[in-house]
Amino acid sequence: MRIVLRARGDFEEWRTAARALLSQGTVPRDIEWVSEDAAGSDLFSAPASPPIGGAAPVSVPKAFLPLAESLICHSDPSRFDLAYRLLWRLQTEHALLHIRSDPDVARAHAFDRSVHRDSHKMHAFVRFKEVPASGQRRAFVSWFEPDHFIVARNAGFFRRRFADMDWLIATPKGAISWDGTDVRFCDAPADKPDIQDDADDLWRTYFANIFNPARLKVKMMQTEMPKKYWKNLPEADLIPDLIAGAEHRGRDMAARQASDTVPKFHERLHGRKP
């Protein structure tokens, strides 16, 4: 049976199909999960399955739902099959998710970690640029390139963090926007906006001032700020020169003597001690 999904990180889309398949007793090996993009380019594939009817309630451990929601956001084409295989096995293997050595469970948690890591990078590396606004609120646009379908998943974080302004986050895997009242999501790939912003220089100034050449570890820095994100970060323009000059700046810092001058407020601070 061939199940065609839009495959844009919509958990309800997968769950509706999975519950119906499970209620019909469809074993995992008899299902081919396909995204619309892949189905459209496969001229010789079997026809898509007919619409699926209703489904009986399904019982799963509490831990399965957040894990499955994360799996469906992963970009690996096998994610739907993996999620359904876990669902199928949990009907008889109730303690399955506690067996971390099980290949399916181990793979599921690897996918989950990757999705959470991608979300963390989105929180850290979205850079808003101001655009003209039609109303009283300021408006901003940002471009981000996630590895997985995490855009809708992270809408709540940005709504809470930037509630006082209108914003749009565009990505190759969809876009989210906020107008002060509603969050809107579009799962169609977006185009990268060509926008410059005065705040770019503020990011560069901030990064240059917090950069500590004496503590530089290039590999560790690239672990936290992978190179693939640099092209969309204004402060990343400075990184090659900062790395190249780190050794010299580190020697200068070490050569400076500590100041013997006591700050003028030193005595007043000590005078306040009980």
PDB file of C-alpha atoms in Angstrom:
ATOM      1  CA  MET A   1       0.000   0.000   0.000  1.00  0.00           C
ATOM      2  CA  ARG A   2       1.435   3.346  -1.062  1.00  0.00           C
ATOM      3  CA  ILE A   3       0.776   6.297   1.256  1.00  0.00           C
ATOM      4  CA  VAL A   4       1.580   9.714  -0.184  1.00  0.00           C
ATOM      5  CA  LEU A   5       2.110  12.561   2.290  1.00  0.00           C
ATOM      6  CA  ARG A   6       3.036  16.198   1.861  1.00  0.00           C
ATOM      7  CA  ALA A   7       5.891  15.353   4.253  1.00  0.00           C
ATOM      8  CA  ARG A   8       6.485  18.869   5.602  1.00  0.00           C
ATOM      9  CA  GLY A   9       6.687  18.009   9.302  1.00  0.00           C
ATOM     10  CA  ASP A  10       2.923  17.771   9.879  1.00  0.00           C
ATOM     11  CA  PHE A  11       2.473  15.171  12.615  1.00  0.00           C
ATOM     12  CA  GLU A  12      -1.319  15.041  12.263  1.00  0.00           C
ATOM     13  CA  GLU A  13      -0.950  14.099   8.603  1.00  0.00           C
ATOM     14  CA  TRP A  14       1.133  11.044   9.472  1.00  0.00           C
ATOM     15  CA  ARG A  15      -0.910  10.136  12.581  1.00  0.00           C
ATOM     16  CA  THR A  16      -4.208  10.102  10.679  1.00  0.00           C
ATOM     17  CA  ALA A  17      -2.821   7.664   8.131  1.00  0.00           C
ATOM     18  CA  ALA A  18      -0.960   5.566  10.723  1.00  0.00           C
ATOM     19  CA  ARG A  19      -3.999   5.085  12.969  1.00  0.00           C
ATOM     20  CA  ALA A  20      -6.123   3.962  10.037  1.00  0.00           C
ATOM     21  CA  LEU A  21      -3.448   1.562   8.815  1.00  0.00           C
ATOM     22  CA  LEU A  22      -2.982   0.115  12.280  1.00  0.00           C
ATOM     23  CA  SER A  23      -6.717  -0.411  12.771  1.00  0.00           C
ATOM     24  CA  GLN A  24      -6.769  -2.325   9.470  1.00  0.00           C
ATOM     25  CA  GLY A  25      -3.914  -4.523  10.674  1.00  0.00           C
ATOM     26  CA  THR A  26      -1.531  -3.344   7.938  1.00  0.00           C
ATOM     27  CA  VAL A  27       1.965  -4.580   8.756  1.00  0.00           C
ATOM     28  CA  PRO A  28       4.882  -2.161   8.242  1.00  0.00           C
ATOM     29  CA  ARG A  29       6.474  -4.161   5.421  1.00  0.00           C
ATOM     30  CA  ASP A  30       3.299  -3.771   3.339  1.00  0.00           C
ATOM     31  CA  ILE A  31       3.436   0.046   3.375  1.00  0.00           C
ATOM     32  CA  GLU A  32       5.428   2.386   1.174  1.00  0.00           C
ATOM     33  CA  TRP A  33       5.552   5.920   2.592  1.00  0.00           C
ATOM     34  CA  VAL A  34       6.210   8.525  -0.100  1.00  0.00           C
ATOM     35  CA  SER A  35       6.412  12.312  -0.105  1.00  0.00           C
ATOM     36  CA  GLU A  36       4.489  14.296  -2.705  1.00  0.00           C
ATOM     37  CA  ASP A  37       7.734  15.555  -4.216  1.00  0.00           C
ATOM     38  CA  ALA A  38       9.085  12.022  -4.682  1.00  0.00           C
ATOM     39  CA  ALA A  39       5.751  10.686  -5.915  1.00  0.00           C
ATOM     40  CA  GLY A  40       5.499  13.403  -8.536  1.00  0.00           C
ATOM     41  CA  SER A  41       8.845  12.520 -10.071  1.00  0.00           C
ATOM     42  CA  ASP A  42       8.382   8.722  -9.996  1.00  0.00           C
ATOM     43  CA  LEU A  43       6.671   7.946 -13.317  1.00  0.00           C
ATOM     44  CA  PHE A  44       6.810   4.161 -12.943  1.00  0.00           C
ATOM     45  CA  SER A  45       5.682   3.774  -9.348  1.00  0.00           C
ATOM     46  CA  ALA A  46       2.549   1.991  -8.211  1.00  0.00           C
ATOM     47  CA  PRO A  47      -0.571   4.181  -8.004  1.00  0.00           C
ATOM     48  CA  ALA A  48      -1.229   5.999  -4.764  1.00  0.00           C
ATOM     49  CA  SER A  49      -3.448   4.304  -2.217  1.00  0.00           C
ATOM     50  CA  PRO A  50      -7.148   5.241  -2.032  1.00  0.00           C
ATOM     51  CA  PRO A  51      -8.396   7.460   0.806  1.00  0.00           C
ATOM     52  CA  ILE A  52      -8.259   5.765   4.193  1.00  0.00           C
ATOM     53  CA  GLY A  53     -11.348   5.545   6.394  1.00  0.00           C
ATOM     54  CA  GLY A  54     -11.727   6.082  10.117  1.00  0.00           C
ATOM     55  CA  ALA A  55      -9.658   4.382  12.770  1.00  0.00           C
ATOM     56  CA  ALA A  56     -10.153   2.900  16.214  1.00  0.00           C
ATOM     57  CA  PRO A  57      -8.336   4.471  19.215  1.00  0.00           C
ATOM     58  CA  VAL A  58      -4.695   3.429  19.552  1.00  0.00           C
ATOM     59  CA  SER A  59      -2.923   2.932  22.870  1.00  0.00           C
ATOM     60  CA  VAL A  60       0.767   3.923  23.124  1.00  0.00           C
ATOM     61  CA  PRO A  61       3.143   4.824  25.965  1.00  0.00           C
ATOM     62  CA  LYS A  62       3.175   8.505  26.867  1.00  0.00           C
ATOM     63  CA  ALA A  63       6.773   8.856  25.669  1.00  0.00           C
ATOM     64  CA  PHE A  64       5.923   7.799  22.130  1.00  0.00           C
ATOM     65  CA  LEU A  65       3.992  10.922  21.091  1.00  0.00           C
ATOM     66  CA  PRO A  66       6.760  13.523  21.577  1.00  0.00           C
ATOM     67  CA  LEU A  67       9.251  11.110  20.011  1.00  0.00           C
ATOM     68  CA  ALA A  68       7.007  10.529  16.982  1.00  0.00           C
ATOM     69  CA  GLU A  69       6.338  14.260  16.607  1.00  0.00           C
ATOM     70  CA  SER A  70      10.082  14.816  16.456  1.00  0.00           C
ATOM     71  CA  LEU A  71      10.653  11.945  14.007  1.00  0.00           C
ATOM     72  CA  ILE A  72       8.107  13.329  11.544  1.00  0.00           C
ATOM     73  CA  CYS A  73      10.071  16.608  11.434  1.00  0.00           C
ATOM     74  CA  HIS A  74      13.264  14.828  10.358  1.00  0.00           C
ATOM     75  CA  SER A  75      14.244  15.075   6.700  1.00  0.00           C
ATOM     76  CA  ASP A  76      15.224  11.409   6.260  1.00  0.00           C
ATOM     77  CA  PRO A  77      12.759   9.702   3.854  1.00  0.00           C
ATOM     78  CA  SER A  78      12.614   6.652   6.154  1.00  0.00           C
ATOM     79  CA  ARG A  79      11.155   8.613   9.081  1.00  0.00           C
ATOM     80  CA  PHE A  80       7.530   7.671   8.389  1.00  0.00           C
ATOM     81  CA  ASP A  81       8.323   3.980   8.116  1.00  0.00           C
ATOM     82  CA  LEU A  82      10.394   4.109  11.303  1.00  0.00           C
ATOM     83  CA  ALA A  83       7.632   5.877  13.245  1.00  0.00           C
ATOM     84  CA  TYR A  84       4.992   3.397  12.037  1.00  0.00           C
ATOM     85  CA  ARG A  85       7.230   0.410  12.769  1.00  0.00           C
ATOM     86  CA  LEU A  86       7.637   1.626  16.349  1.00  0.00           C
ATOM     87  CA  LEU A  87       3.894   2.171  16.619  1.00  0.00           C
ATOM     88  CA  TRP A  88       3.215  -1.336  15.324  1.00  0.00           C
ATOM     89  CA  ARG A  89       5.708  -2.981  17.660  1.00  0.00           C
ATOM     90  CA  LEU A  90       4.461  -1.049  20.701  1.00  0.00           C
ATOM     91  CA  GLN A  91       1.119  -2.813  20.426  1.00  0.00           C
ATOM     92  CA  THR A  92       2.778  -5.998  21.676  1.00  0.00           C
ATOM     93  CA  GLU A  93       6.180  -4.807  22.992  1.00  0.00           C
ATOM     94  CA  HIS A  94       5.001  -2.335  25.598  1.00  0.00           C
ATOM     95  CA  ALA A  95       8.464  -1.684  27.065  1.00  0.00           C
ATOM     96  CA  LEU A  96      10.121  -1.223  23.649  1.00  0.00           C
ATOM     97  CA  LEU A  97      11.077   2.431  24.126  1.00  0.00           C
ATOM     98  CA  HIS A  98      13.095   1.523  27.220  1.00  0.00           C
ATOM     99  CA  ILE A  99      15.365  -0.780  25.191  1.00  0.00           C
ATOM    100  CA  ARG A 100      17.889   1.770  23.927  1.00  0.00           C
ATOM    101  CA  SER A 101      19.950  -0.971  22.254  1.00  0.00           C
ATOM    102  CA  ASP A 102      17.077  -1.883  19.928  1.00  0.00           C
ATOM    103  CA  PRO A 103      18.004  -0.693  16.386  1.00  0.00           C
ATOM    104  CA  ASP A 104      14.661   1.025  15.783  1.00  0.00           C
ATOM    105  CA  VAL A 105      14.706   2.755  19.160  1.00  0.00           C
ATOM    106  CA  ALA A 106      18.344   3.821  18.766  1.00  0.00           C
ATOM    107  CA  ARG A 107      17.658   5.238  15.301  1.00  0.00           C
ATOM    108  CA  ALA A 108      14.565   7.058  16.532  1.00  0.00           C
ATOM    109  CA  HIS A 109      16.502   8.748  19.319  1.00  0.00           C
ATOM    110  CA  ALA A 110      19.273   9.697  16.885  1.00  0.00           C
ATOM    111  CA  PHE A 111      16.670  11.376  14.676  1.00  0.00           C
ATOM    112  CA  ASP A 112      15.166  13.069  17.732  1.00  0.00           C
ATOM    113  CA  ARG A 113      18.543  14.483  18.809  1.00  0.00           C
ATOM    114  CA  SER A 114      19.178  15.808  15.318  1.00  0.00           C
ATOM    115  CA  VAL A 115      15.815  17.592  15.211  1.00  0.00           C
ATOM    116  CA  HIS A 116      16.359  19.142  18.645  1.00  0.00           C
ATOM    117  CA  ARG A 117      19.856  20.260  17.656  1.00  0.00           C
ATOM    118  CA  ASP A 118      18.448  21.865  14.495  1.00  0.00           C
ATOM    119  CA  SER A 119      15.841  23.707  16.578  1.00  0.00           C
ATOM    120  CA  HIS A 120      18.544  24.959  18.932  1.00  0.00           C
ATOM    121  CA  LYS A 121      20.521  26.325  15.981  1.00  0.00           C
ATOM    122  CA  MET A 122      17.403  28.056  14.656  1.00  0.00           C
ATOM    123  CA  HIS A 123      16.880  29.766  18.016  1.00  0.00           C
ATOM    124  CA  ALA A 124      20.505  30.899  18.038  1.00  0.00           C
ATOM    125  CA  PHE A 125      21.102  31.904  14.425  1.00  0.00           C
ATOM    126  CA  VAL A 126      17.945  33.628  13.188  1.00  0.00           C
ATOM    127  CA  ARG A 127      18.927  37.227  12.401  1.00  0.00           C
ATOM    128  CA  PHE A 128      16.033  39.627  11.822  1.00  0.00           C
ATOM    129  CA  LYS A 129      16.347  42.536   9.392  1.00  0.00           C
ATOM    130  CA  GLU A 130      13.936  45.472   9.538  1.00  0.00           C
ATOM    131  CA  VAL A 131      11.644  46.185   6.603  1.00  0.00           C
ATOM    132  CA  PRO A 132       9.119  49.007   5.997  1.00  0.00           C
ATOM    133  CA  ALA A 133       5.929  48.562   8.052  1.00  0.00           C
ATOM    134  CA  SER A 134       2.410  49.646   7.131  1.00  0.00           C
ATOM    135  CA  GLY A 135       1.097  49.919  10.688  1.00  0.00           C
ATOM    136  CA  GLN A 136       2.306  51.090  14.089  1.00  0.00           C
ATOM    137  CA  ARG A 137       4.380  47.994  14.803  1.00  0.00           C
ATOM    138  CA  ARG A 138       7.886  47.517  13.432  1.00  0.00           C
ATOM    139  CA  ALA A 139       8.322  44.680  10.922  1.00  0.00           C
ATOM    140  CA  PHE A 140      11.240  42.295  10.421  1.00  0.00           C
ATOM    141  CA  VAL A 141      12.223  39.487   8.063  1.00  0.00           C
ATOM    142  CA  SER A 142      14.754  36.685   8.540  1.00  0.00           C
ATOM    143  CA  TRP A 143      16.179  33.871   6.440  1.00  0.00           C
ATOM    144  CA  PHE A 144      17.248  30.533   7.935  1.00  0.00           C
ATOM    145  CA  GLU A 145      18.244  27.208   6.366  1.00  0.00           C
ATOM    146  CA  PRO A 146      17.255  24.278   8.633  1.00  0.00           C
ATOM    147  CA  ASP A 147      18.246  20.675   8.040  1.00  0.00           C
ATOM    148  CA  HIS A 148      14.793  19.392   8.980  1.00  0.00           C
ATOM    149  CA  PHE A 149      11.124  20.436   8.847  1.00  0.00           C
ATOM    150  CA  ILE A 150      11.217  22.341  12.130  1.00  0.00           C
ATOM    151  CA  VAL A 151       9.747  25.708  11.124  1.00  0.00           C
ATOM    152  CA  ALA A 152       6.199  25.262  12.465  1.00  0.00           C
ATOM    153  CA  ARG A 153       7.588  23.400  15.479  1.00  0.00           C
ATOM    154  CA  ASN A 154       9.461  26.521  16.597  1.00  0.00           C
ATOM    155  CA  ALA A 155       6.748  29.110  15.968  1.00  0.00           C
ATOM    156  CA  GLY A 156       5.867  29.315  19.667  1.00  0.00           C
ATOM    157  CA  PHE A 157       9.423  30.156  20.689  1.00  0.00           C
ATOM    158  CA  PHE A 158       9.633  33.151  18.343  1.00  0.00           C
ATOM    159  CA  ARG A 159       6.110  34.331  19.134  1.00  0.00           C
ATOM    160  CA  ARG A 160       6.966  34.496  22.838  1.00  0.00           C
ATOM    161  CA  ARG A 161      10.404  36.005  22.288  1.00  0.00           C
ATOM    162  CA  PHE A 162       9.421  38.656  19.718  1.00  0.00           C
ATOM    163  CA  ALA A 163       5.771  39.348  20.533  1.00  0.00           C
ATOM    164  CA  ASP A 164       6.171  43.135  20.270  1.00  0.00           C
ATOM    165  CA  MET A 165       6.983  43.210  16.549  1.00  0.00           C
ATOM    166  CA  ASP A 166       5.687  41.758  13.290  1.00  0.00           C
ATOM    167  CA  TRP A 167       8.029  39.220  11.747  1.00  0.00           C
ATOM    168  CA  LEU A 168       8.473  36.641   9.012  1.00  0.00           C
ATOM    169  CA  ILE A 169      10.980  33.782   9.080  1.00  0.00           C
ATOM    170  CA  ALA A 170      11.479  32.354   5.597  1.00  0.00           C
ATOM    171  CA  THR A 171      13.253  29.053   4.925  1.00  0.00           C
ATOM    172  CA  PRO A 172      13.606  26.496   2.112  1.00  0.00           C
ATOM    173  CA  LYS A 173      11.284  24.284   4.178  1.00  0.00           C
ATOM    174  CA  GLY A 174       8.465  26.740   4.759  1.00  0.00           C
ATOM    175  CA  ALA A 175       7.806  30.043   6.519  1.00  0.00           C
ATOM    176  CA  ILE A 176       6.174  31.357   9.693  1.00  0.00           C
ATOM    177  CA  SER A 177       4.893  34.865  10.396  1.00  0.00           C
ATOM    178  CA  TRP A 178       3.457  36.781  13.339  1.00  0.00           C
ATOM    179  CA  ASP A 179       1.316  39.945  13.187  1.00  0.00           C
ATOM    180  CA  GLY A 180       0.686  40.477  16.879  1.00  0.00           C
ATOM    181  CA  THR A 181      -2.446  38.342  16.832  1.00  0.00           C
ATOM    182  CA  ASP A 182      -1.902  35.165  14.845  1.00  0.00           C
ATOM    183  CA  VAL A 183       0.973  32.910  13.877  1.00  0.00           C
ATOM    184  CA  ARG A 184       0.717  31.729  10.286  1.00  0.00           C
ATOM    185  CA  PHE A 185       2.607  28.857   8.696  1.00  0.00           C
ATOM    186  CA  CYS A 186       3.165  28.043   5.036  1.00  0.00           C
ATOM    187  CA  ASP A 187       4.937  24.775   4.195  1.00  0.00           C
ATOM    188  CA  ALA A 188       5.921  25.818   0.656  1.00  0.00           C
ATOM    189  CA  PRO A 189       9.648  26.525   0.127  1.00  0.00           C
ATOM    190  CA  ALA A 190      10.396  30.246   0.387  1.00  0.00           C
ATOM    191  CA  ASP A 191      12.866  32.387  -1.552  1.00  0.00           C
ATOM    192  CA  LYS A 192      15.742  34.066   0.207  1.00  0.00           C
ATOM    193  CA  PRO A 193      15.016  37.793   0.668  1.00  0.00           C
ATOM    194  CA  ASP A 194      17.733  40.229  -0.407  1.00  0.00           C
ATOM    195  CA  ILE A 195      17.724  42.654   2.525  1.00  0.00           C
ATOM    196  CA  GLN A 196      20.454  44.715   4.155  1.00  0.00           C
ATOM    197  CA  ASP A 197      20.055  46.166   7.631  1.00  0.00           C
ATOM    198  CA  ASP A 198      21.951  48.622   9.836  1.00  0.00           C
ATOM    199  CA  ALA A 199      21.725  46.066  12.647  1.00  0.00           C
ATOM    200  CA  ASP A 200      24.217  43.899  10.751  1.00  0.00           C
ATOM    201  CA  ASP A 201      26.981  46.235  11.940  1.00  0.00           C
ATOM    202  CA  LEU A 202      25.729  45.947  15.512  1.00  0.00           C
ATOM    203  CA  TRP A 203      26.061  42.160  15.304  1.00  0.00           C
ATOM    204  CA  ARG A 204      29.618  42.558  13.984  1.00  0.00           C
ATOM    205  CA  THR A 205      30.546  45.014  16.740  1.00  0.00           C
ATOM    206  CA  TYR A 206      29.060  42.751  19.425  1.00  0.00           C
ATOM    207  CA  PHE A 207      30.818  39.635  18.115  1.00  0.00           C
ATOM    208  CA  ALA A 208      34.183  41.410  17.777  1.00  0.00           C
ATOM    209  CA  ASN A 209      33.964  42.608  21.381  1.00  0.00           C
ATOM    210  CA  ILE A 210      33.058  39.267  22.931  1.00  0.00           C
ATOM    211  CA  PHE A 211      35.672  37.358  20.913  1.00  0.00           C
ATOM    212  CA  ASN A 212      38.411  36.176  23.277  1.00  0.00           C
ATOM    213  CA  PRO A 213      41.545  35.175  21.337  1.00  0.00           C
ATOM    214  CA  ALA A 214      43.117  33.624  24.439  1.00  0.00           C
ATOM    215  CA  ARG A 215      40.313  31.059  24.651  1.00  0.00           C
ATOM    216  CA  LEU A 216      39.904  30.340  20.949  1.00  0.00           C
ATOM    217  CA  LYS A 217      39.325  26.693  20.007  1.00  0.00           C
ATOM    218  CA  VAL A 218      38.448  26.638  16.323  1.00  0.00           C
ATOM    219  CA  LYS A 219      37.003  23.115  16.216  1.00  0.00           C
ATOM    220  CA  MET A 220      34.839  23.769  19.264  1.00  0.00           C
ATOM    221  CA  MET A 221      33.658  27.083  17.812  1.00  0.00           C
ATOM    222  CA  GLN A 222      32.672  25.380  14.561  1.00  0.00           C
ATOM    223  CA  THR A 223      30.780  22.744  16.554  1.00  0.00           C
ATOM    224  CA  GLU A 224      28.632  25.478  18.117  1.00  0.00           C
ATOM    225  CA  MET A 225      28.554  27.658  14.990  1.00  0.00           C
ATOM    226  CA  PRO A 226      28.925  25.303  11.988  1.00  0.00           C
ATOM    227  CA  LYS A 227      30.261  26.847   8.791  1.00  0.00           C
ATOM    228  CA  LYS A 228      27.048  26.148   6.894  1.00  0.00           C
ATOM    229  CA  TYR A 229      25.367  28.932   8.924  1.00  0.00           C
ATOM    230  CA  TRP A 230      28.079  31.529   8.357  1.00  0.00           C
ATOM    231  CA  LYS A 231      26.753  32.783   5.015  1.00  0.00           C
ATOM    232  CA  ASN A 232      23.571  34.041   6.713  1.00  0.00           C
ATOM    233  CA  LEU A 233      25.211  35.548   9.813  1.00  0.00           C
ATOM    234  CA  PRO A 234      26.495  39.132   9.431  1.00  0.00           C
ATOM    235  CA  GLU A 235      29.049  38.663  12.209  1.00  0.00           C
ATOM    236  CA  ALA A 236      30.532  35.635  10.437  1.00  0.00           C
ATOM    237  CA  ASP A 237      32.278  38.024   8.015  1.00  0.00           C
ATOM    238  CA  LEU A 238      34.749  38.749  10.823  1.00  0.00           C
ATOM    239  CA  ILE A 239      35.566  35.173  11.764  1.00  0.00           C
ATOM    240  CA  PRO A 240      38.444  34.446   9.314  1.00  0.00           C
ATOM    241  CA  ASP A 241      40.329  37.637  10.298  1.00  0.00           C
ATOM    242  CA  LEU A 242      39.647  37.131  14.005  1.00  0.00           C
ATOM    243  CA  ILE A 243      41.008  33.579  13.822  1.00  0.00           C
ATOM    244  CA  ALA A 244      44.047  34.698  11.800  1.00  0.00           C
ATOM    245  CA  GLY A 245      44.900  37.411  14.332  1.00  0.00           C
ATOM    246  CA  ALA A 246      44.041  35.458  17.473  1.00  0.00           C
ATOM    247  CA  GLU A 247      47.578  34.321  18.273  1.00  0.00           C
ATOM    248  CA  HIS A 248      48.995  37.845  18.011  1.00  0.00           C
ATOM    249  CA  ARG A 249      46.157  39.359  20.070  1.00  0.00           C
ATOM    250  CA  GLY A 250      46.533  36.607  22.656  1.00  0.00           C
ATOM    251  CA  ARG A 251      50.236  37.417  23.106  1.00  0.00           C
ATOM    252  CA  ASP A 252      49.411  41.102  23.522  1.00  0.00           C
ATOM    253  CA  MET A 253      46.885  40.303  26.228  1.00  0.00           C
ATOM    254  CA  ALA A 254      49.358  38.093  28.087  1.00  0.00           C
ATOM    255  CA  ALA A 255      52.066  40.762  27.864  1.00  0.00           C
ATOM    256  CA  ARG A 256      49.972  43.443  29.497  1.00  0.00           C
ATOM    257  CA  GLN A 257      50.634  43.943  33.200  1.00  0.00           C
ATOM    258  CA  ALA A 258      47.743  43.973  35.660  1.00  0.00           C
ATOM    259  CA  SER A 259      46.922  47.496  36.795  1.00  0.00           C
ATOM    260  CA  ASP A 260      47.998  48.479  40.306  1.00  0.00           C
ATOM    261  CA  THR A 261      45.610  51.420  40.349  1.00  0.00           C
ATOM    262  CA  VAL A 262      42.830  51.014  42.885  1.00  0.00           C
ATOM    263  CA  PRO A 263      39.447  52.163  41.515  1.00  0.00           C
ATOM    264  CA  LYS A 264      38.112  55.317  43.130  1.00  0.00           C
ATOM    265  CA  PHE A 265      35.020  53.489  44.393  1.00  0.00           C
ATOM    266  CA  HIS A 266      37.070  50.721  46.054  1.00  0.00           C
ATOM    267  CA  GLU A 267      37.043  52.280  49.528  1.00  0.00           C
ATOM    268  CA  ARG A 268      33.327  53.118  49.339  1.00  0.00           C
ATOM    269  CA  LEU A 269      32.476  49.499  48.474  1.00  0.00           C
ATOM    270  CA  HIS A 270      34.527  48.172  51.357  1.00  0.00           C
ATOM    271  CA  GLY A 271      32.956  50.741  53.661  1.00  0.00           C
ATOM    272  CA  ARG A 272      29.513  49.251  52.975  1.00  0.00           C
ATOM    273  CA  LYS A 273      30.484  45.829  54.280  1.00  0.00           C
ATOM    274  CA  PRO A 274      28.749  45.004  57.615  1.00  0.00           C
TER     275      PRO A 274
END
